Coordinates of C-alpha atoms and ligand atoms in Angstrom, one line a residue:
M1 CA 139.0 77.8 14.4
T2 CA 135.6 76.3 15.8
S3 CA 133.3 77.6 18.6
L4 CA 130.4 76.3 20.4
Y5 CA 127.6 78.4 21.9
V6 CA 125.0 76.8 24.2
H7 CA 122.0 78.8 24.5
V8 CA 120.1 78.3 28.1
P9 CA 116.6 79.7 27.6
F10 CA 115.6 80.1 31.3
C11 CA 115.3 83.2 33.4
T12 CA 113.8 83.6 37.0
V13 CA 112.0 86.7 35.8
R14 CA 111.9 88.4 32.4
C15 CA 113.4 91.8 32.5
G16 CA 111.2 94.5 31.0
Y17 CA 113.7 95.6 28.2
C18 CA 114.9 92.0 27.1
D19 CA 114.0 90.5 23.8
F20 CA 116.1 87.5 24.0
N21 CA 114.7 83.8 23.6
T22 CA 114.3 83.2 27.3
Y23 CA 111.4 81.8 29.5
T24 CA 110.4 81.6 33.1
L25 CA 110.4 77.9 34.0
N26 CA 106.6 77.8 34.1
R27 CA 106.5 79.1 30.4
A28 CA 109.5 77.1 29.0
G29 CA 107.5 74.0 28.6
I30 CA 110.5 71.8 29.7
S31 CA 112.4 71.3 32.9
Y32 CA 116.2 71.8 33.4
D33 CA 116.5 68.0 33.1
D34 CA 114.4 67.9 29.8
Y35 CA 116.9 70.6 28.7
L36 CA 120.0 68.6 29.6
T37 CA 118.6 65.5 27.8
A38 CA 117.9 67.5 24.6
L39 CA 121.2 69.3 24.7
A40 CA 123.0 66.0 24.8
H41 CA 121.2 64.9 21.6
E42 CA 122.0 68.1 19.9
L43 CA 125.6 68.0 20.7
E44 CA 125.8 64.6 19.4
R45 CA 124.3 65.9 16.1
A46 CA 126.8 68.8 16.3
A47 CA 129.7 66.5 16.7
T48 CA 128.6 64.3 13.8
T49 CA 128.2 67.4 11.5
F50 CA 131.5 68.8 12.5
G51 CA 133.3 65.6 12.8
S52 CA 134.0 63.9 16.0
G53 CA 137.3 65.0 17.5
T54 CA 136.8 68.5 16.2
V55 CA 138.8 70.8 18.7
L56 CA 136.8 73.6 20.2
D57 CA 138.8 76.9 20.7
T58 CA 135.9 78.6 22.5
V59 CA 132.7 77.7 24.3
F60 CA 130.2 80.2 25.5
C61 CA 127.2 79.3 27.5
G62 CA 124.7 82.2 27.3
G63 CA 121.0 82.8 27.7
G64 CA 118.8 83.4 29.4
T65 CA 120.6 82.6 32.7
P66 CA 122.7 79.6 32.3
T67 CA 123.5 79.7 36.0
L68 CA 120.0 78.7 36.8
L69 CA 121.1 75.3 35.9
G70 CA 123.3 75.1 39.0
A71 CA 125.6 72.2 39.0
G72 CA 123.9 71.3 35.7
L73 CA 126.0 73.9 34.2
G74 CA 129.0 71.7 35.0
Q75 CA 127.2 68.8 33.3
V76 CA 126.9 70.8 30.3
L77 CA 130.6 71.0 30.0
E78 CA 130.9 67.3 30.6
L79 CA 128.6 66.6 27.8
I80 CA 130.7 68.9 25.5
R81 CA 133.6 66.9 26.5
Q82 CA 132.0 63.7 25.5
H83 CA 131.6 64.9 21.9
F84 CA 134.5 67.4 21.3
T85 CA 137.9 68.2 22.3
L86 CA 138.6 71.3 24.1
A87 CA 141.8 73.0 23.1
P88 CA 144.3 73.2 25.8
D89 CA 144.0 76.9 25.9
A90 CA 140.2 77.0 25.2
E91 CA 138.2 80.0 26.4
V92 CA 135.3 78.6 28.2
S93 CA 132.7 81.2 29.3
T94 CA 129.4 81.4 31.0
E95 CA 126.9 84.3 31.5
A96 CA 125.5 84.7 35.0
N97 CA 122.9 86.7 36.8
P98 CA 124.4 88.2 40.0
E99 CA 121.6 86.9 42.1
T100 CA 122.0 83.2 41.0
L101 CA 125.8 83.2 42.0
T102 CA 127.1 81.7 45.2
P103 CA 130.5 81.0 46.2
A104 CA 129.8 77.3 46.2
L105 CA 128.3 77.4 42.6
L106 CA 131.3 79.6 41.5
Q107 CA 133.7 76.9 42.7
V108 CA 131.7 74.1 41.1
L109 CA 131.9 76.0 37.7
R110 CA 135.5 76.7 38.0
G111 CA 136.2 73.1 38.9
A112 CA 134.1 72.1 36.0
G113 CA 136.5 73.9 33.7
Y114 CA 134.9 77.3 33.1
N115 CA 137.7 80.0 33.1
R116 CA 135.7 83.1 32.0
I117 CA 132.5 84.5 33.6
S118 CA 130.3 87.3 32.4
I119 CA 128.1 88.9 35.0
G120 CA 125.0 90.9 34.1
M121 CA 125.5 94.0 36.4
Q122 CA 123.6 96.5 34.2
S123 CA 123.9 99.4 36.5
A124 CA 125.1 100.3 40.0
N125 CA 122.1 102.6 40.5
P126 CA 119.1 101.2 42.4
Q127 CA 116.5 103.4 40.5
V128 CA 118.0 102.4 37.2
L129 CA 117.8 98.7 38.1
H130 CA 114.2 99.2 39.3
T131 CA 113.3 100.8 35.9
L132 CA 115.0 97.9 33.9
G133 CA 113.3 95.5 36.2
R134 CA 116.3 93.7 37.6
V135 CA 115.8 91.7 40.7
H136 CA 119.3 92.2 42.2
T137 CA 120.7 95.1 44.3
P138 CA 123.7 97.1 42.9
G139 CA 126.0 95.5 45.6
R140 CA 125.1 91.9 44.5
A141 CA 126.9 92.1 41.3
V142 CA 130.0 93.7 43.0
A143 CA 130.1 90.9 45.7
A144 CA 129.7 88.3 42.8
V145 CA 132.9 89.6 41.1
Q146 CA 134.8 89.1 44.5
E147 CA 133.3 85.6 44.9
A148 CA 134.2 84.8 41.5
K149 CA 137.9 85.9 42.0
A150 CA 138.0 83.8 45.3
A151 CA 136.8 80.8 43.2
G152 CA 139.6 81.2 41.0
F153 CA 138.2 83.2 37.9
D154 CA 140.7 85.7 36.6
N155 CA 138.9 86.5 33.4
I156 CA 135.6 88.4 34.3
N157 CA 133.3 90.4 32.2
L158 CA 130.5 92.9 33.6
D159 CA 127.7 93.8 31.3
L160 CA 126.4 97.4 31.8
I161 CA 123.4 99.1 30.0
Y162 CA 123.4 102.9 29.4
G163 CA 120.6 105.1 28.4
T164 CA 118.0 103.8 30.8
P165 CA 115.1 106.3 31.1
G166 CA 115.8 108.7 34.1
E167 CA 119.6 107.8 34.2
S168 CA 121.7 110.9 34.4
L169 CA 125.2 111.1 32.7
G170 CA 126.7 111.2 36.3
E171 CA 124.8 108.1 37.3
W172 CA 126.1 106.2 34.3
L173 CA 129.5 107.3 35.1
D174 CA 129.1 106.2 38.7
S175 CA 128.0 102.7 37.3
L176 CA 131.2 102.6 35.2
G177 CA 133.3 103.6 38.3
A178 CA 131.6 100.9 40.4
A179 CA 132.4 98.3 37.7
L180 CA 136.0 99.6 37.4
E181 CA 136.5 99.2 41.2
T182 CA 135.8 95.5 41.0
Q183 CA 138.8 95.2 38.6
P184 CA 137.4 93.1 36.0
T185 CA 139.3 92.3 32.8
H186 CA 136.4 93.1 30.3
L187 CA 133.5 95.4 30.2
S188 CA 130.4 95.3 27.9
A189 CA 128.4 98.4 27.8
Y190 CA 125.2 98.2 25.7
A191 CA 123.0 101.1 24.6
L192 CA 119.5 100.3 25.8
T193 CA 117.7 99.1 22.8
L194 CA 113.8 98.2 22.9
A195 CA 111.9 95.9 20.7
P196 CA 108.5 97.6 20.5
H197 CA 106.6 94.6 22.3
T198 CA 108.8 94.8 25.4
P199 CA 107.1 95.9 28.7
L200 CA 109.5 98.9 29.0
A201 CA 109.0 99.9 25.3
R202 CA 105.2 99.8 26.0
R203 CA 105.6 102.0 29.1
I204 CA 107.5 104.5 27.0
A205 CA 104.9 104.5 24.3
R206 CA 102.1 105.1 26.9
G207 CA 104.2 108.1 28.2
S208 CA 104.4 106.7 31.7
T209 CA 108.3 106.3 31.3
P210 CA 110.6 109.0 29.6
A211 CA 111.8 108.2 26.1
I212 CA 115.4 107.1 25.2
T213 CA 117.1 109.9 23.0
E214 CA 120.0 109.3 20.7
D215 CA 121.8 112.3 22.0
D216 CA 121.9 110.8 25.5
L217 CA 123.0 107.5 24.1
A218 CA 125.9 109.3 22.3
D219 CA 127.0 111.3 25.3
K220 CA 127.0 108.3 27.4
Y221 CA 129.1 106.1 24.9
L222 CA 131.6 108.9 24.4
A223 CA 131.9 109.3 28.2
A224 CA 132.3 105.6 28.6
E225 CA 135.2 105.4 26.0
A226 CA 137.0 108.2 27.6
L227 CA 136.7 106.8 31.1
L228 CA 137.5 103.2 30.1
A229 CA 140.5 104.3 27.9
S230 CA 142.0 106.2 30.8
A231 CA 141.6 102.9 33.0
G232 CA 143.7 101.0 30.2
F233 CA 140.7 99.3 28.6
S234 CA 140.6 99.1 24.8
N235 CA 137.3 99.5 22.9
Y236 CA 138.0 96.5 20.7
E237 CA 134.4 96.3 19.4
V238 CA 131.7 99.0 19.5
S239 CA 130.2 97.7 22.8
N240 CA 133.0 96.0 24.3
W241 CA 136.2 97.0 26.2
A242 CA 139.1 94.8 27.5
L243 CA 142.4 94.9 29.1
P244 CA 145.3 93.9 26.9
A245 CA 144.8 90.2 25.7
R246 CA 141.6 89.9 27.4
E247 CA 139.2 90.2 24.5
C248 CA 136.4 87.9 24.4
R249 CA 137.8 85.3 21.9
H250 CA 134.3 83.7 21.5
N251 CA 132.7 87.1 20.3
L252 CA 135.8 87.7 18.2
A253 CA 135.2 84.2 16.5
Y254 CA 131.6 85.5 15.5
W255 CA 132.8 88.9 14.2
L256 CA 135.7 87.4 12.2
G257 CA 133.6 84.9 10.6
A258 CA 134.8 81.6 12.2
N259 CA 132.7 78.4 12.2
W260 CA 130.5 78.0 15.3
W261 CA 127.5 75.6 16.4
G262 CA 124.8 77.1 18.4
A263 CA 123.0 74.5 20.5
G264 CA 119.8 75.3 22.3
P265 CA 116.4 76.7 21.4
G266 CA 116.7 79.6 18.8
A267 CA 120.6 79.3 18.5
H268 CA 122.2 80.2 15.3
S269 CA 125.0 78.2 13.7
H270 CA 127.5 79.1 11.0
R271 CA 129.8 77.0 8.9
A272 CA 131.8 78.2 5.9
D273 CA 129.0 79.8 3.7
T274 CA 126.0 78.3 5.5
R275 CA 124.0 79.5 8.5
W276 CA 121.1 77.8 10.1
W277 CA 119.0 78.4 13.2
N278 CA 117.0 76.4 15.7
V279 CA 113.4 76.6 16.5
R280 CA 112.8 79.1 19.2
N281 CA 110.3 77.3 21.5
P282 CA 112.2 75.1 24.0
R283 CA 109.4 72.3 24.1
R284 CA 109.5 72.0 20.2
W285 CA 113.2 72.0 20.2
A286 CA 113.4 69.2 22.8
D287 CA 110.6 67.2 21.0
L288 CA 112.4 67.3 17.7
L289 CA 115.7 66.1 19.2
A290 CA 113.8 63.4 21.2
A291 CA 112.4 62.2 17.9
G292 CA 115.9 62.0 16.3
K293 CA 115.1 65.0 14.2
S294 CA 117.1 68.2 13.5
P295 CA 115.8 71.2 15.6
S296 CA 116.8 73.6 12.7
A297 CA 113.9 75.9 11.7
G298 CA 115.8 77.4 8.6
V299 CA 119.0 77.4 6.7
E300 CA 120.7 80.0 4.4
T301 CA 123.5 80.0 2.1
L302 CA 125.3 83.2 1.6
N303 CA 126.5 84.0 -1.8
A304 CA 129.8 85.9 -2.2
A305 CA 128.1 89.3 -2.2
A306 CA 126.2 88.6 1.0
Q307 CA 129.3 87.4 2.6
A308 CA 131.2 90.6 1.6
T309 CA 128.3 92.8 3.0
E310 CA 128.4 90.8 6.3
Q311 CA 132.1 91.2 6.6
V312 CA 131.9 95.0 6.2
M313 CA 129.2 95.2 8.9
L314 CA 131.0 93.2 11.3
R315 CA 134.7 94.3 10.7
L316 CA 133.8 98.0 10.8
R317 CA 132.7 97.4 14.5
L318 CA 136.1 96.2 15.5
A319 CA 139.1 98.3 16.5
S320 CA 141.2 96.3 14.0
G321 CA 138.9 97.8 11.4
L322 CA 137.7 96.9 8.0
P323 CA 140.4 95.7 5.5
L324 CA 140.1 98.2 2.6
Q325 CA 140.4 95.4 0.1
L326 CA 136.9 94.2 1.1
L327 CA 135.5 97.6 -0.4
P328 CA 134.8 98.1 -4.0
A329 CA 136.7 101.0 -5.7
S330 CA 133.4 102.9 -6.0
T331 CA 133.4 103.5 -2.2
A332 CA 136.6 105.6 -2.4
D333 CA 134.8 109.1 -2.2
L334 CA 132.7 107.8 0.8
V335 CA 135.8 106.7 2.6
A336 CA 137.6 109.8 2.1
G337 CA 134.5 111.7 3.4
Y338 CA 134.5 109.7 6.6
V339 CA 138.2 110.5 7.0
S340 CA 137.7 114.2 6.5
D341 CA 134.7 114.3 8.9
N342 CA 136.8 112.5 11.5
L343 CA 134.5 109.5 11.6
A344 CA 137.3 107.2 10.5
R345 CA 141.0 106.9 9.8
V346 CA 143.0 104.7 7.5
N347 CA 145.3 102.6 9.5
G348 CA 147.7 100.7 7.2
D349 CA 145.3 98.7 5.1
S350 CA 142.3 99.0 7.1
L351 CA 139.5 101.6 7.8
V352 CA 139.0 102.2 11.5
L353 CA 136.2 104.1 12.9
T354 CA 136.9 106.9 15.5
P355 CA 134.9 106.9 18.7
T356 CA 132.4 109.4 16.9
G357 CA 132.4 107.0 13.8
R358 CA 131.5 104.1 16.0
L359 CA 128.4 105.8 17.2
L360 CA 127.4 105.7 13.5
A361 CA 128.7 102.4 12.8
D362 CA 125.4 100.9 11.5
R363 CA 124.9 103.9 9.2
I364 CA 128.3 103.9 7.8
S365 CA 128.2 100.3 7.0
L366 CA 124.9 100.6 5.2
E367 CA 126.3 103.4 3.1
L368 CA 129.4 101.3 2.2
V369 CA 127.5 98.2 1.3
S370 CA 124.7 100.0 -0.8
N371 CA 127.2 102.1 -2.8
Ligands
LIG401 C1 121.9 87.0 28.2 S1 122.1 88.5 29.0 C2 123.3 88.3 30.3 C3 123.2 87.4 31.4 C4 122.0 87.5 32.3 N1 120.8 87.0 31.5 C5 121.7 88.9 32.9 O1 120.8 89.6 32.3 O2 122.4 89.2 33.9 C6 123.2 89.5 28.0 C7 123.3 91.0 28.2 O3 122.5 91.6 27.1 C8 122.3 92.9 27.5 N2 120.9 93.2 27.1 C9 119.8 92.4 27.1 N3 118.9 93.1 26.5 C10 119.2 94.4 26.2 C11 118.6 95.5 25.6 N4 117.3 95.4 25.3 N5 119.4 96.7 25.4 C12 120.6 96.6 25.7 N6 121.3 95.5 26.3 C13 120.6 94.4 26.5 C14 122.4 93.0 29.1 O4 123.6 93.8 29.5 C15 122.5 91.5 29.3 O5 123.6 91.4 30.5
LIG402 S1 118.5 90.6 30.4 FE1 119.2 88.5 31.2 S2 118.0 88.0 33.0 FE2 116.9 89.5 32.0 S3 115.5 88.5 30.8 FE3 117.1 88.9 29.5 S4 118.3 87.2 29.5 FE4 117.0 87.1 31.3

């Protein structure tokens, strides 16, 4: 199974909470055309490494804001097709900011071959959107879903963020309700996490914005799980819910250890026991490729122990659970403790976290791998 990720490093504005490798156009150092030229070079390199004729099962354009490329996002898929074969049932996703979507662009994207769209809604509450520094109104994301459906998309995700300072539990449930009303097939709900240098983290550190609390995040996660489960969505990964058979196959490929190429500035790639990552700066990335050089900034080979650790951390986040055979016998007491504390259950040959356990997924993985 092979996947391709394409990182598009442009945003109209940088949201105050975001730590992704993205730039406004005046800071990126490259134009959209420069980006497409460099991407063509990187895809050629990828096809040489993975073997031309490699069949891609999933493609995911993320960012950043891929939809800022406009019709150029259709060209991205054409470039991919020049170097790879898309499986007949390939999942081809793009992320999108609500304010960048128009009915015309959605039709171009659907016509180009995208069959899944992931829209950054974040919240249905104007005050929460304001605190997050989002530039769209709550209604814009809802309208964008209807426009995507009219253009022929039937696989639609909405991204939501919970735990924004000042957001009440009721407001969070209202946001979930508004998202559900649009009848998406998939919902991602992320706990707001802040890198210290982000503008929102600085405002919290100064005391001008209230702090985020673990208790608030836990209450909102459990409330989300209860509401979404009652609406027929399964929490197949800690932050992701889907209707039956609508899980994001691309993200599952990451979590299950498939091979993928990440193209674009700062993108990460993985093949067998090797991972590598590109330089983050878009200009430097484009210059290296223009000079016929690899844009890779580093490479790492994982030994068997490191691979096992990674598997534990990823698999424990999935509803399918962690195969017990991946755990050494020395963890038996820990596992029994999680089960008796209702943090996990044993389902067949796998250890599966309960909703309360999923709140502690990172801590539990750490305990299991350091035992
Ligand atoms: C690349 S963005 C999606 C597309 C688009 N750029 C947007 O924001 O609408 C991926 C998602 O990551 C989530 N995200 C980004 N930074 C986050 C943070 N600091 N804490 C929690 N979620 C975050 C948001 O839900 C966002 O929609
Ligand atoms: S959340 Fe999305 S739109 Fe906002 S800065 Fe990050 S990538 Fe860009």
